[in-house]
Coordinates of C-alpha atoms in Angstrom, one line a residue:
X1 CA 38.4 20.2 22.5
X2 CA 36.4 18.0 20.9
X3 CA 35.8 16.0 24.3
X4 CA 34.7 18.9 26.0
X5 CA 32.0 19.7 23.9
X6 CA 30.9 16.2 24.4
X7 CA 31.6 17.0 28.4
X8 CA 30.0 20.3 28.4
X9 CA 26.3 18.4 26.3
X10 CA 26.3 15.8 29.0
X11 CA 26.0 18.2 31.5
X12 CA 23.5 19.9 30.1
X13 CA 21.2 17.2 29.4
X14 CA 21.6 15.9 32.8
X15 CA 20.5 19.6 33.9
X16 CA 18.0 19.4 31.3
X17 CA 16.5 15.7 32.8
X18 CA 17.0 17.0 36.3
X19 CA 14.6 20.1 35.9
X20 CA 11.7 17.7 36.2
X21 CA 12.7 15.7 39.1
X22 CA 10.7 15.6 42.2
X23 CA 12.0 18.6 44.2
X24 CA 11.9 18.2 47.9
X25 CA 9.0 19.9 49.6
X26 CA 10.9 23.1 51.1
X27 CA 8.4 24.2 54.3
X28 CA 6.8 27.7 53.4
X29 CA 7.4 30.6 56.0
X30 CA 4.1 31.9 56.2
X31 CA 5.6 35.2 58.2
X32 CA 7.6 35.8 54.6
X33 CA 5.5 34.5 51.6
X34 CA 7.3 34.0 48.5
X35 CA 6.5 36.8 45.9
X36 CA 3.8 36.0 43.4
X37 CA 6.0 35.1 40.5
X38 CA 7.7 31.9 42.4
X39 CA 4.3 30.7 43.6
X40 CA 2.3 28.5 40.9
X41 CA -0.3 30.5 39.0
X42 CA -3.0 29.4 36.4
X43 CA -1.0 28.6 33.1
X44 CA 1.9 27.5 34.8
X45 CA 3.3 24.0 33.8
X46 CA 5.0 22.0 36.3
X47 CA 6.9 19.6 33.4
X48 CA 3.9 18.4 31.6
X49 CA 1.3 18.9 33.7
X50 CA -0.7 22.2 33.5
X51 CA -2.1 23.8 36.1
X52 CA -5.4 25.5 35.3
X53 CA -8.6 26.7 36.2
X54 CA -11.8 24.6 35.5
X55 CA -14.4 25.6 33.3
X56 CA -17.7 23.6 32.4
X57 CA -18.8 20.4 33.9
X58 CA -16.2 17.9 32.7
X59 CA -14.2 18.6 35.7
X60 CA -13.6 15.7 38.1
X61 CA -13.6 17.4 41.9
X62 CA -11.1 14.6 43.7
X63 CA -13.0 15.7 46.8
X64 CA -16.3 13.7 45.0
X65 CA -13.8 10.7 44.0
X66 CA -13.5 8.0 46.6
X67 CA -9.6 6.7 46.2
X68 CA -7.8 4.6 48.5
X69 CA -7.3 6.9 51.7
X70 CA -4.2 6.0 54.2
X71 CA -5.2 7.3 57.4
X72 CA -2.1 7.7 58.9
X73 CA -0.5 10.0 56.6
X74 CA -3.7 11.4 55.5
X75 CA -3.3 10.9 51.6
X76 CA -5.4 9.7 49.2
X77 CA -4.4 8.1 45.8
X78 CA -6.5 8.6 42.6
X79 CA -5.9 7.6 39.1
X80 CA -7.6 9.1 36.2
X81 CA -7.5 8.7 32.7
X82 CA -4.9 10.8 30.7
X83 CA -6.7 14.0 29.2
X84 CA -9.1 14.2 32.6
X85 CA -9.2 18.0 34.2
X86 CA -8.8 16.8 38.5
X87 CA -9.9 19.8 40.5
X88 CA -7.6 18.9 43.8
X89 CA -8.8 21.4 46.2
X90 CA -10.6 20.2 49.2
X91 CA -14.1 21.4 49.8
X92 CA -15.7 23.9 52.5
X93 CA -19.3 22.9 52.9
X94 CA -21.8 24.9 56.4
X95 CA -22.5 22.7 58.9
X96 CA -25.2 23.4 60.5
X97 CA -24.2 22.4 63.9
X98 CA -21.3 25.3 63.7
X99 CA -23.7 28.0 63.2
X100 CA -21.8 29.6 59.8
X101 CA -22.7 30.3 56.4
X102 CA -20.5 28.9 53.7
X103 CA -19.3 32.5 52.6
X104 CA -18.0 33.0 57.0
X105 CA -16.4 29.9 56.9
X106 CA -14.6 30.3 53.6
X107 CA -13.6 33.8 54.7
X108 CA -12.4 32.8 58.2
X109 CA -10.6 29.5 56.5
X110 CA -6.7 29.5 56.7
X111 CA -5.4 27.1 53.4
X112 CA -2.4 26.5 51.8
X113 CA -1.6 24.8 49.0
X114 CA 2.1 22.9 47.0
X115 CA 2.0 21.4 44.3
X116 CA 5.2 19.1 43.9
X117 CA 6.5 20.9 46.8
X118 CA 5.8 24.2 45.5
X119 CA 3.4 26.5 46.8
X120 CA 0.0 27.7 45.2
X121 CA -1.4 31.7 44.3
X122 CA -4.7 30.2 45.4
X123 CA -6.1 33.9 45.3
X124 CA -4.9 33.8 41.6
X125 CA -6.9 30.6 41.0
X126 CA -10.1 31.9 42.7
X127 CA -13.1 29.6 43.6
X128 CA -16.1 27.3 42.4
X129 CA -19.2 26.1 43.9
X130 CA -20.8 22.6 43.4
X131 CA -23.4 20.7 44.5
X132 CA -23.4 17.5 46.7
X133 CA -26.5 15.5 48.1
X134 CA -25.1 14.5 51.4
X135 CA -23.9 18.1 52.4
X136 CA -25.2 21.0 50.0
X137 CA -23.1 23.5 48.2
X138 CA -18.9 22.8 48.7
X139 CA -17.1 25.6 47.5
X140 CA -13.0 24.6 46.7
X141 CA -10.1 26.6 44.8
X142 CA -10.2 26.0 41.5
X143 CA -7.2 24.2 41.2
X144 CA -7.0 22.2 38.5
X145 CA -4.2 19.5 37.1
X146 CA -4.2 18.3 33.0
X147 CA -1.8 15.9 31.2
X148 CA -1.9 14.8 27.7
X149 CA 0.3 11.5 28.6
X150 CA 0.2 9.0 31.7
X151 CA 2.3 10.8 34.7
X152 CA 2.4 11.3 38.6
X153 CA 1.6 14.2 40.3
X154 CA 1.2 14.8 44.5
X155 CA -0.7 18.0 46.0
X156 CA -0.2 18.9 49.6
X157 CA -3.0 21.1 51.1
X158 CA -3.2 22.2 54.9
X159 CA -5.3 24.4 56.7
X160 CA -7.8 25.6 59.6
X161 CA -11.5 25.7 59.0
X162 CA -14.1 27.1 62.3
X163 CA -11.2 26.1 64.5
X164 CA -10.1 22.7 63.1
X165 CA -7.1 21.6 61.4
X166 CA -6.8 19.7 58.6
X167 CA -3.9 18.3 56.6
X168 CA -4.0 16.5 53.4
X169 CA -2.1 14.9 50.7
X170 CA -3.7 14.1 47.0
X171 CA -1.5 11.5 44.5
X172 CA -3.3 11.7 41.0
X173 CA -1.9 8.8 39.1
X174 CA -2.6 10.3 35.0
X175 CA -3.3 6.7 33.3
X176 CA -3.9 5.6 29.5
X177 CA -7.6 4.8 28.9

């Protein structure tokens, strides 16, 4: 008896451990979207990291940040300091040689979001506006990743804006100051 107690807490810590491995990325069928309680919302906690929305100007927009970028497999790795709110949405800025406002082009935009291979309410999350000199006002989801110790997190975003695809991948590396 006694050894299958001992059995029966083994397995369960190893369930335990493996609730916050990496899952694989599963591909989302956009023609069936899961329901809204399986996609991530604001509060949720993917094991420690919370995902939020931002709120006054501490928030780091990885869209400003200028990681390393691989070009082939379009991802770009950050680190940040543990405690640091990363916003890691891409931006939608009007081009003026497209002939749209801001507000068409973020209407007609497709965008989809996974965080750790699970897909993101962006409706849920909403947006925010900021400033850049080069381009004007970016608007991005408000999407936001914070962690109290140093940990790894990867964001896969895809999408269509005024007829151009885009795919990208975000690895924010959370790192002791």
């Amino acid at each position: 008896m006694k050894k299958f107690v001992h059995l029966t807490f083994i397995v369960f810590f190893a369930f335990i451990l493996s609730s916050c491995a990496r899952a694989t990325p599963q591909p989302v069928d956009e023609a069936t979207p899961l329901p809204a309680d399986e996609r991530i919302n604001p509060g949720d906690k993917i094991c420690d990291f919370l995902i939020t929305t931002g709120d006054g100007e501490d928030i780091i927009f990885v869209t400003k940040l200028h990681c390393p970028f691989n070009e082939s497999t379009q991802t770009e790795s950050c680190e940040q300091p543990v405690g640091a709110k990363v916003n890691i949405s891409q931006g939608i800025f009007a081009d003026p040689s497209i002939g749209k406002t801001l507000d068409e082009l973020w209407s007609e935009q497709t965008y989809e979001m996974a965080i750790e291979g699970r897909p993101v309410n962006l409706q849920a999350f909403g947006s925010v506006d900021f400033y850049n000199t080069m381009v004007g006002t970016v608007r991005v989801w408000d999407v936001v990743i914070v962690i109290d110790k140093p940990g790894k997190i990867t964001a896969h975003s895809k999408g269509v804006v005024a007829g151009d695809p885009w795919n990208y991948t975000a690895i924010i590396t959370f790192t002791e100051p």
